[in-house]
Amino acid sequence: MSNEFPEMIPRTECHSTRRTYRTKDSRYHMKGSYCTDCGEKYFPPRQGLRCPNCGGRDLQDYYPPKRGEVLTSWKDDVGYPATGYTDFPPRTIVVVKLDDGLHIISEVVEMEGELVEKGTPVKMVIRKHKREDTGNWVYGYKFALAE
Amino acid sequence: MKDTSRQVAVIGYAMTKPKAKDFRDYRQYAAEPVFAALDELGLKPEDMEVWTVAYNERTVPDAAISPHMADALGGLNAPVIPTSTACAGGGVGTFSLYNYIASGRYDIGASVSFSQTDLFYPMETASAAGNFTDVDYALGLTHFHYSFLREAYYQQEYGTQDLRADAQWAWQDHWYARRNPEAVRYHSPMPTDDTLKAGGIQGMRIRSAAGRSQACVLIMASEDVAREYDLPVYIDIGLANRPAYMGAHFHYPHPDHRECDISHQPGTGVAARRALELAETKVDDIDVFQVHDLTPSDGFMQMESLGVAKPGEMPRLALEGETAVKGRFPTNTDGGAIGFGHSSVGGDFHSKVIENMKQIRGQAGERQVDGAETALAQAYGTHQSIDAVAIMRRCF
Ligand SMILES: [Zn+2]
């Protein structure tokens, strides 16, 4: 709902505002998990689940390093953006390998879709993403070139 | 693991034809091939002891699909098992039916799959929902990003950025599709060499999956029952999983995945191993392959994960023509996702089984692989998170 569209616009995509709120720690800080039995680290988080490495079930919060390097990049200019991202392309979509070895799918900001060389150092930044169906802005991680 | 007590065979099948405009509702659409297949076998819906129905819940907002299908087919009291697992849905449904029959509980049943891609709801999420939505779709990342990142990574790791091998793989799909009236690209002209190697969206379109709507059915029976029908074909199926989040595809700490990254498809490898074990055969004995190739790199990865080639070797083998009808491993003889079309749940698995039926029965026309007796069908769902592999063998 908004001033422009006073009627409720139902959106059947998968995230409600409640869910967006509940998962904010992973979007703001890349919160993951580590296994207290074997030390294996995971992203996305898996507290309350089971460690595939050792079978342990004591998984605790883990905040990975906010720096890493680009493993591969792809220029997103082919259309079909996610709901709420219509004005975003061209985007530089990347796989980032963090300094602790975890892998994150994300984008590098301010590249206008230009590709980023494998091995380029990047750092996590917080950026505005899109509006929720309540009109709230969703914030979350992206990456920027690191000096 | 040999968890079956008897052989299962496919005895009949049918699928919808590609059509530009189709305004039927999903019940009518899914029912058409069911009636066609049963009519051809001289059977009625009530002769089926059990049904599986695979569909995509993004296209059907109705709360449950089973009562709709039971009603559409004439008021069945047989169990109708719904399954909704993305592009591998047909594989999951077929896997269930296979086990119902192999276990001895049921003798005959049908596996239905359907997807009307124009019903994706809302339209902008057509193929675009995420895998782990809290940290991908919620951040604007979709299936498109998964697919093309994986392609970019494969091309980078194995040096195929010049697109020669990709163009060859796609050309071969197009070649088969022009010889298959069921293919969505049957009527369009063959793409030129330049278009096949073009960069940007133009090249991408001609080298990647062509969307289509589709409904399919497979009629399956125990070996004893199957013998009463013409040209039955044995089927064995394996199913496996992989983590949904693409970042977790890098060295996931499990013995089957640890050495893998996004250029490998370990789920397909595991599913294939299980199916080959059940069929008591090996990959070298497969005469014809149907694999899930949303892009050529995808096709290379499937073949490599099946053990046909070592990682990074498939592009060269494709360039040497080994996927052609006279090659060492003819692949995607129906045209693949690029030429036949990609309908997700509607046929990504079932249509491959159907093409193998034609190949093993010697009814594939110009696409016929000489002496095809053993065939493989593979489909994945949600970007290699669910993998289904069927091994099919001649038994007539
Ligand atoms: Zn552990």
XYZ file of C-alpha atoms and ligand atoms in Angstrom:
544
model
C 0.000 0.000 0.000
C 1.145 3.543 -0.675
C -0.309 6.968 -1.424
C -0.073 6.174 -5.072
C -1.687 2.742 -4.755
C -4.040 2.842 -1.788
C -5.266 -0.692 -2.381
C -3.249 -3.565 -1.029
C -1.134 -5.013 -3.838
C -0.595 -8.659 -3.026
C 2.801 -9.872 -4.125
C 3.297 -13.592 -4.242
C 7.062 -13.461 -4.358
C 8.720 -15.152 -1.462
C 9.617 -12.522 1.130
C 7.231 -10.807 3.471
C 8.304 -7.856 5.588
C 8.340 -10.189 8.599
C 10.727 -12.508 6.894
C 12.883 -9.628 5.723
C 13.105 -8.449 9.328
C 13.909 -11.885 10.737
C 16.769 -12.423 8.316
C 18.314 -8.963 8.532
C 21.428 -10.041 10.403
C 22.553 -12.131 7.454
C 21.874 -9.295 5.024
C 23.554 -6.592 7.131
C 26.535 -8.557 8.464
C 26.647 -11.731 6.339
C 25.918 -13.659 9.522
C 26.677 -17.334 9.069
C 27.336 -20.236 11.416
C 30.247 -22.279 12.648
C 30.260 -25.746 14.110
C 31.614 -25.874 17.651
C 32.595 -29.535 17.157
C 34.687 -29.334 13.986
C 35.037 -25.587 13.332
C 33.521 -25.721 9.812
C 32.042 -22.367 8.734
C 28.828 -21.861 6.798
C 26.869 -19.232 4.951
C 23.843 -18.907 4.959
C 23.492 -19.582 8.712
C 22.379 -23.001 9.963
C 21.773 -22.718 13.704
C 19.504 -25.520 14.826
C 20.508 -27.626 11.806
C 23.199 -30.246 11.388
C 26.830 -29.908 10.337
C 27.391 -31.793 7.047
C 31.060 -32.167 7.935
C 30.875 -33.907 11.329
C 27.186 -34.370 12.097
C 27.398 -31.989 15.062
C 24.334 -29.964 15.980
C 25.863 -27.178 18.021
C 26.127 -24.434 15.429
C 26.731 -20.877 16.613
C 26.678 -17.404 15.091
C 29.641 -16.614 12.911
C 30.516 -13.280 11.297
C 32.917 -13.812 8.405
C 35.595 -11.298 7.360
C 34.171 -8.505 5.219
C 36.925 -8.715 2.629
C 37.669 -11.150 -0.124
C 38.364 -11.497 -3.833
C 36.251 -11.853 -6.919
C 36.232 -15.380 -8.374
C 34.139 -14.675 -11.438
C 31.849 -11.953 -12.762
C 28.976 -11.639 -15.202
C 27.373 -8.597 -16.784
C 23.661 -8.600 -16.052
C 22.027 -6.732 -18.881
C 19.755 -9.417 -20.285
C 16.471 -8.366 -18.711
C 14.323 -10.358 -16.285
C 15.477 -8.469 -13.183
C 14.142 -9.608 -9.818
C 11.001 -7.909 -8.588
C 11.932 -4.429 -7.419
C 15.177 -4.328 -9.410
C 13.816 -3.112 -12.718
C 15.996 0.030 -12.741
C 19.189 -1.635 -11.548
C 20.773 -3.254 -14.653
C 23.386 -3.272 -15.967
C 24.843 -4.871 -12.844
C 28.125 -6.665 -12.235
C 27.139 -9.978 -10.642
C 29.958 -11.844 -8.923
C 31.046 -14.783 -6.844
C 33.210 -13.502 -3.986
C 35.568 -15.734 -2.061
C 35.889 -14.223 1.418
C 39.207 -14.244 3.237
C 38.037 -17.197 5.359
C 37.149 -19.275 2.276
C 33.340 -18.851 2.330
C 31.672 -18.011 -0.995
C 29.026 -15.312 -1.474
C 26.909 -14.510 -4.533
C 26.538 -10.763 -4.837
C 27.325 -7.756 -7.008
C 30.082 -5.161 -7.235
C 28.682 -1.646 -7.022
C 29.323 1.287 -9.365
C 30.664 -0.879 -12.180
C 27.717 -0.412 -14.568
C 27.979 -4.041 -15.569
C 31.679 -3.938 -16.367
C 33.418 -7.237 -15.630
C 35.822 -7.568 -12.702
C 39.023 -9.580 -13.093
C 39.423 -12.798 -11.135
C 41.450 -12.062 -7.981
C 40.340 -8.419 -7.634
C 40.108 -7.521 -3.915
C 36.687 -6.372 -2.728
C 35.111 -5.311 0.548
C 31.563 -5.670 1.817
C 29.397 -2.545 1.836
C 25.787 -1.950 2.845
C 23.528 -0.621 0.121
C 19.887 0.136 -0.396
C 18.262 -2.680 -2.348
C 14.557 -2.340 -3.084
C 11.224 -1.528 -1.535
C 9.262 -4.101 0.385
C 5.511 -4.361 -0.217
C 4.981 -2.138 2.842
C 7.119 0.562 1.226
C 10.125 -0.012 3.496
C 13.539 -0.036 1.918
C 15.439 -3.288 2.138
C 19.149 -2.878 2.889
C 21.764 -5.539 2.490
C 25.322 -6.340 1.562
C 26.960 -5.732 -1.766
C 30.657 -5.426 -2.560
C 32.878 -2.547 -3.659
C 36.372 -2.528 -5.109
C 38.921 -2.444 -2.246
C 42.071 -0.389 -2.558
C 21.966 -50.090 -2.457
C 19.554 -52.292 -4.358
C 16.221 -51.241 -2.926
C 13.871 -52.709 -5.498
C 12.267 -56.102 -5.797
C 11.356 -56.102 -9.482
C 11.942 -54.376 -12.797
C 9.868 -51.403 -13.885
C 9.198 -50.484 -17.508
C 7.734 -47.559 -19.407
C 4.966 -48.863 -21.651
C 3.465 -45.667 -23.018
C 3.814 -41.908 -23.184
C 2.452 -38.743 -24.727
C 3.209 -35.041 -24.691
C 1.658 -31.792 -25.841
C 2.893 -30.185 -29.038
C 4.552 -26.767 -29.045
C 1.897 -24.147 -29.700
C 2.147 -20.375 -29.858
C -1.219 -19.739 -28.253
C -2.985 -22.119 -25.929
C -5.798 -20.785 -23.793
C -6.785 -24.029 -22.118
C -6.724 -24.111 -18.345
C -4.099 -26.243 -16.684
C -6.461 -29.161 -16.066
C -7.352 -29.427 -19.748
C -3.737 -28.960 -20.661
C -2.451 -31.711 -18.346
C -5.280 -34.117 -19.242
C -4.649 -34.080 -23.007
C -1.498 -36.246 -23.053
C -2.923 -38.536 -20.359
C -5.937 -39.440 -22.515
C -3.718 -39.739 -25.620
C -1.311 -42.176 -23.959
C -4.034 -44.279 -22.332
C -6.130 -44.413 -25.522
C -3.148 -45.711 -27.439
C -2.634 -48.498 -24.896
C -6.375 -49.289 -24.773
C -6.489 -48.300 -21.095
C -8.701 -46.064 -18.990
C -7.709 -43.701 -16.166
C -9.234 -46.115 -13.645
C -6.782 -48.804 -14.790
C -3.994 -46.737 -13.221
C -3.459 -47.845 -9.625
C -1.413 -44.787 -8.645
C -0.548 -41.368 -10.102
C 2.164 -38.828 -9.582
C 1.601 -35.269 -10.788
C 4.479 -32.818 -11.029
C 3.686 -29.139 -11.407
C 5.151 -25.767 -10.568
C 3.377 -24.056 -7.704
C 4.413 -20.684 -9.126
C 1.947 -21.323 -11.958
C -0.914 -22.842 -9.993
C -2.143 -20.925 -6.972
C -4.776 -23.566 -6.162
C -4.044 -24.985 -2.733
C -3.704 -28.628 -3.759
C -3.269 -30.179 -7.153
C -4.353 -33.767 -6.369
C -8.122 -33.189 -6.153
C -8.010 -31.176 -9.378
C -6.253 -33.919 -11.280
C -8.345 -36.720 -9.774
C -11.473 -34.837 -10.795
C -10.139 -33.841 -14.231
C -9.409 -37.464 -15.086
C -12.904 -38.608 -14.232
C -13.218 -38.954 -10.490
C -10.405 -41.229 -9.474
C -10.111 -42.868 -6.104
C -6.552 -43.965 -6.762
C -3.856 -42.041 -4.900
C -2.639 -38.955 -6.753
C 0.739 -37.871 -5.392
C 1.581 -34.229 -6.102
C 5.142 -33.025 -6.400
C 6.467 -29.556 -7.000
C 10.206 -29.467 -7.299
C 11.160 -27.073 -10.065
C 12.589 -28.434 -13.321
C 13.396 -31.812 -11.799
C 9.744 -32.246 -10.730
C 9.054 -34.769 -13.473
C 12.079 -36.720 -12.303
C 10.915 -36.695 -8.702
C 7.408 -37.827 -9.712
C 8.828 -40.580 -11.925
C 11.176 -41.632 -9.120
C 8.197 -41.987 -6.780
C 6.152 -43.970 -9.281
C 9.152 -46.171 -10.039
C 9.490 -47.030 -6.364
C 5.762 -47.646 -5.885
C 5.930 -50.235 -8.648
C 9.395 -51.629 -7.918
C 8.397 -52.269 -4.303
C 5.533 -54.501 -5.425
C 2.722 -52.432 -3.963
C 1.347 -51.278 -7.331
C 1.545 -52.879 -10.772
C 0.752 -49.973 -13.057
C 0.592 -46.188 -12.791
C 1.054 -42.864 -14.516
C 3.474 -40.010 -13.982
C 2.115 -36.674 -15.205
C 3.984 -33.382 -15.468
C 2.842 -30.016 -16.714
C 3.856 -26.397 -16.851
C 2.239 -23.506 -18.691
C 5.009 -20.969 -18.619
C 2.685 -18.072 -19.455
C 0.926 -18.715 -16.139
C 3.957 -17.879 -14.038
C 2.582 -15.654 -11.341
C 3.531 -12.920 -11.209
C 4.915 -12.852 -14.731
C 8.088 -11.053 -13.728
C 9.168 -13.982 -11.621
C 9.048 -16.369 -14.571
C 12.130 -18.493 -13.938
C 13.369 -15.768 -11.661
C 12.748 -16.793 -8.075
C 15.790 -17.538 -6.005
C 17.238 -20.690 -4.545
C 17.848 -19.417 -1.028
C 15.619 -16.412 -1.096
C 16.705 -14.810 2.207
C 20.129 -14.110 0.754
C 19.688 -14.263 -2.997
C 16.225 -13.274 -4.232
C 15.830 -10.808 -1.346
C 19.029 -9.192 -2.639
C 17.953 -9.148 -6.275
C 19.648 -12.361 -7.368
C 17.676 -14.861 -9.418
C 17.962 -18.082 -11.371
C 19.276 -16.085 -14.307
C 22.222 -14.934 -12.238
C 22.913 -18.466 -11.051
C 22.800 -19.838 -14.564
C 24.998 -17.229 -16.208
C 27.476 -16.936 -13.329
C 27.975 -20.671 -13.587
C 28.509 -20.358 -17.327
C 30.972 -17.471 -16.866
C 32.878 -19.478 -14.271
C 33.048 -22.587 -16.454
C 34.220 -20.574 -19.461
C 36.860 -18.850 -17.348
C 38.127 -22.037 -15.670
C 38.293 -24.120 -18.854
C 39.205 -21.413 -21.352
C 36.091 -21.587 -23.531
C 35.425 -17.846 -23.661
C 35.938 -17.821 -27.438
C 32.537 -19.597 -27.567
C 33.654 -22.051 -30.263
C 32.701 -25.122 -28.254
C 29.539 -23.452 -26.946
C 28.518 -22.612 -30.508
C 29.151 -26.197 -31.604
C 27.093 -27.655 -28.743
C 24.249 -25.231 -29.498
C 24.496 -25.911 -33.256
C 24.123 -29.634 -32.571
C 20.990 -29.014 -30.467
C 19.593 -26.866 -33.273
C 20.445 -29.556 -35.835
C 18.495 -32.190 -33.911
C 15.607 -29.773 -33.292
C 15.189 -29.160 -37.046
C 14.617 -32.918 -37.373
C 12.134 -33.185 -34.512
C 8.588 -31.911 -35.195
C 7.986 -31.849 -31.428
C 10.785 -29.295 -30.942
C 9.905 -25.678 -30.306
C 12.548 -24.556 -32.819
C 11.568 -27.103 -35.508
C 10.237 -24.482 -37.900
C 12.784 -21.687 -37.424
C 15.816 -21.452 -39.723
C 19.166 -22.870 -38.586
C 21.212 -20.139 -36.896
C 24.294 -18.911 -38.723
C 27.799 -19.442 -37.429
C 28.056 -15.731 -36.638
C 24.884 -15.685 -34.540
C 25.969 -18.802 -32.686
C 29.223 -17.113 -31.676
C 27.755 -13.659 -31.103
C 28.214 -11.940 -27.754
C 25.511 -10.113 -25.795
C 21.891 -10.966 -25.698
C 21.625 -11.978 -29.364
C 24.136 -14.809 -29.021
C 22.878 -15.724 -25.606
C 19.327 -16.237 -26.901
C 20.376 -18.615 -29.653
C 22.786 -20.527 -27.378
C 20.487 -20.922 -24.412
C 17.210 -22.582 -23.487
C 14.054 -21.758 -25.436
C 11.085 -21.553 -23.086
C 7.959 -23.565 -23.795
C 4.837 -24.817 -22.121
C 4.417 -28.555 -21.954
C 2.535 -31.437 -20.404
C 3.737 -35.037 -20.513
C 2.768 -38.430 -19.203
C 4.627 -41.708 -18.776
C 2.697 -44.924 -18.211
C 4.810 -47.334 -16.195
C 4.252 -50.920 -15.122
C 5.915 -53.859 -13.445
C 7.825 -56.141 -15.760
C 5.090 -58.827 -15.827
C 2.370 -56.356 -16.746
C 4.651 -54.515 -19.183
C 5.181 -57.702 -21.192
C 1.524 -57.559 -22.259
C 2.260 -54.347 -24.207
C 4.368 -53.547 -27.266
C 7.976 -52.467 -26.917
C 8.335 -51.802 -23.173
C 11.554 -50.179 -21.985
C 13.121 -50.777 -18.559
C 13.706 -47.726 -16.438
C 15.781 -47.184 -13.274
C 16.079 -43.838 -11.531
C 18.430 -42.162 -9.094
C 17.794 -38.938 -7.229
C 20.221 -36.716 -5.304
C 20.526 -33.245 -3.788
C 22.974 -30.446 -3.315
C 22.742 -27.338 -1.100
C 20.382 -24.736 -2.501
C 22.601 -21.659 -2.031
C 25.056 -21.338 -4.888
C 27.890 -20.101 -2.657
C 27.649 -23.443 -0.834
C 28.414 -25.244 -4.107
C 32.060 -24.399 -3.510
C 33.684 -27.218 -1.546
C 30.612 -28.160 0.495
C 31.985 -30.302 3.313
C 30.533 -33.663 2.320
C 32.539 -36.448 0.663
C 30.503 -36.246 -2.570
C 30.899 -32.463 -2.846
C 34.121 -31.407 -1.163
C 36.234 -31.355 -4.321
C 33.537 -29.572 -6.318
C 32.686 -26.006 -7.246
C 30.065 -24.463 -9.541
C 31.686 -26.016 -12.603
C 30.822 -29.504 -11.308
C 27.471 -31.161 -10.772
C 28.030 -33.690 -7.986
C 24.290 -34.255 -7.434
C 23.967 -35.495 -10.987
C 27.023 -37.682 -10.426
C 25.464 -39.283 -7.343
C 22.040 -39.729 -8.981
C 23.697 -41.347 -12.007
C 25.715 -43.698 -9.821
C 22.529 -44.874 -8.089
C 20.616 -45.339 -11.320
C 23.502 -47.180 -13.016
C 23.767 -49.461 -10.000
C 20.065 -50.302 -10.172
C 20.317 -50.925 -13.913
C 23.515 -52.931 -13.404
C 25.235 -51.092 -16.207
C 27.945 -48.457 -16.600
C 28.138 -45.102 -18.278
C 30.393 -46.419 -21.073
C 27.530 -48.663 -22.178
C 25.067 -45.804 -22.693
C 24.227 -45.325 -26.383
C 22.381 -42.010 -26.195
C 22.161 -39.186 -23.644
C 19.557 -36.521 -22.904
C 20.885 -33.924 -20.468
C 19.697 -30.617 -19.048
C 21.435 -27.858 -21.014
C 20.072 -24.404 -20.279
C 23.411 -23.254 -21.720
C 26.140 -25.206 -23.530
C 28.384 -24.955 -20.450
C 25.566 -26.604 -18.531
C 25.609 -29.433 -21.054
C 29.383 -29.846 -20.702
C 29.047 -29.996 -16.919
C 26.318 -32.642 -17.012
C 28.335 -34.886 -19.319
C 31.424 -34.460 -17.170
C 29.547 -35.151 -13.943
C 28.053 -38.281 -15.486
C 31.590 -39.512 -16.066
C 31.468 -39.336 -19.870
C 34.444 -36.960 -19.855
C 36.870 -35.487 -17.347
C 36.201 -31.945 -16.032
C 36.989 -29.461 -18.800
C 37.233 -32.119 -21.499
C 33.715 -31.996 -22.874
C 34.093 -28.780 -24.930
C 36.834 -30.395 -27.005
C 34.776 -33.573 -27.479
C 31.798 -31.484 -28.575
C 34.002 -29.644 -31.076
C 35.105 -33.023 -32.425
C 31.452 -33.879 -33.083
C 31.077 -36.611 -30.480
C 27.575 -35.454 -29.502
C 26.306 -35.851 -33.072
C 24.111 -38.751 -34.106
C 27.152 -40.686 -35.368
C 29.423 -39.519 -32.548
C 30.674 -41.544 -29.598
C 27.919 -40.210 -27.322
C 24.991 -38.724 -29.214
C 23.446 -36.159 -26.873
C 20.148 -34.295 -26.714
C 18.816 -35.912 -29.846
C 15.434 -34.266 -29.261
C 17.110 -30.852 -29.555
C 17.822 -30.329 -25.847
C 16.688 -27.296 -23.895
C 18.188 -25.077 -26.607
C 16.320 -26.646 -29.528
C 13.498 -28.795 -28.181
C 12.698 -26.308 -25.431
C 12.787 -25.906 -21.696
C 9.473 -26.247 -19.899
C 10.690 -26.777 -16.341
C 8.385 -29.253 -14.568
C 6.355 -29.698 -17.736
C 8.891 -31.826 -19.544
C 12.501 -31.219 -18.601
C 12.665 -34.787 -17.342
C 9.703 -36.507 -18.999
C 10.437 -35.293 -22.534
C 13.950 -36.732 -22.237
C 12.550 -40.106 -21.173
C 10.159 -39.896 -24.130
C 12.998 -39.173 -26.576
C 14.849 -42.187 -25.181
C 11.719 -44.316 -25.699
C 11.754 -43.311 -29.363
C 15.480 -43.987 -29.663
C 15.308 -47.436 -28.036
C 12.219 -48.356 -30.048
C 13.974 -47.252 -33.246
C 11.370 -44.567 -33.968
C 13.516 -41.408 -33.906
C 13.620 -40.854 -37.668
C 16.594 -38.825 -38.876
C 17.744 -38.466 -35.274
C 17.911 -42.225 -34.783
C 21.128 -43.461 -33.157
C 22.052 -46.798 -34.737
C 21.376 -49.727 -32.423
C 20.404 -47.613 -29.418
C 19.624 -50.031 -26.597
C 20.616 -48.153 -23.460
C 19.893 -44.483 -22.829
C 20.252 -41.898 -20.088
C 17.935 -39.007 -19.190
C 19.013 -36.323 -16.731
C 17.307 -33.226 -15.368
C 18.164 -30.900 -12.550
C 16.024 -28.513 -10.574
C 16.827 -25.123 -9.033
C 20.337 -25.068 -10.365
C 21.722 -28.432 -9.495
C 20.042 -28.649 -6.134
C 17.812 -31.565 -7.156
C 19.139 -34.010 -9.722
C 17.322 -36.904 -11.345
C 18.927 -39.457 -13.653
C 17.155 -42.314 -15.423
C 18.798 -45.254 -17.148
C 16.597 -46.875 -19.767
C 17.216 -50.258 -21.348
C 15.639 -52.180 -24.164
C 13.734 -55.215 -22.897
C 11.858 -56.421 -25.992
Zn 30.979 -29.969 12.383
